[in-house]
C-alpha angles and dihedrals in degrees: 000000000000097000107128090355126142102243127191125191111201116201090010098180102170090000093232097143093045095043091052091046091052095046096048096040116080108225098357116152109218130200116190116199137188134157090226120089096206091050091052089050087055092046092054091051090050090051091053091047090050097046095227102158094177093056127090141175127222133167114262127166106194091213083072105052118199106219121212100040118137117207122158090210128032116191127192123170122181097336099126121092102153142029087253089056090054096052090047093046092050092048089050093047086050091048094048106044120098116225109286090015126145129233123200112191123179126196104175100174109076089211089064102045090115114164098006091130085069097057123075 
């Protein structure tokens, strides 16, 4: 369940997954991240349009994982474009999850499903 969960979206891009999660989950606290400054500006604008006061944006490059984060749910949708991306993303997911947390990672393009054999 994502109600009242601490939710992190990695490589948010348009933020669709995180915004839907925040809108649908009562009391969820959302953090949208991306490494691109222009993307972050757009995400902040989207948050203001959608009136999600418990959501915030911050820069995050999943090649530089921040150990010690404690999110109940980590989302990542279509942010893998190479085998190196897959490895970096998985390391960041592992560093970001609270004990017992859940990660939802979507790699829609079959050509970009690097590393999926390592994820159960």
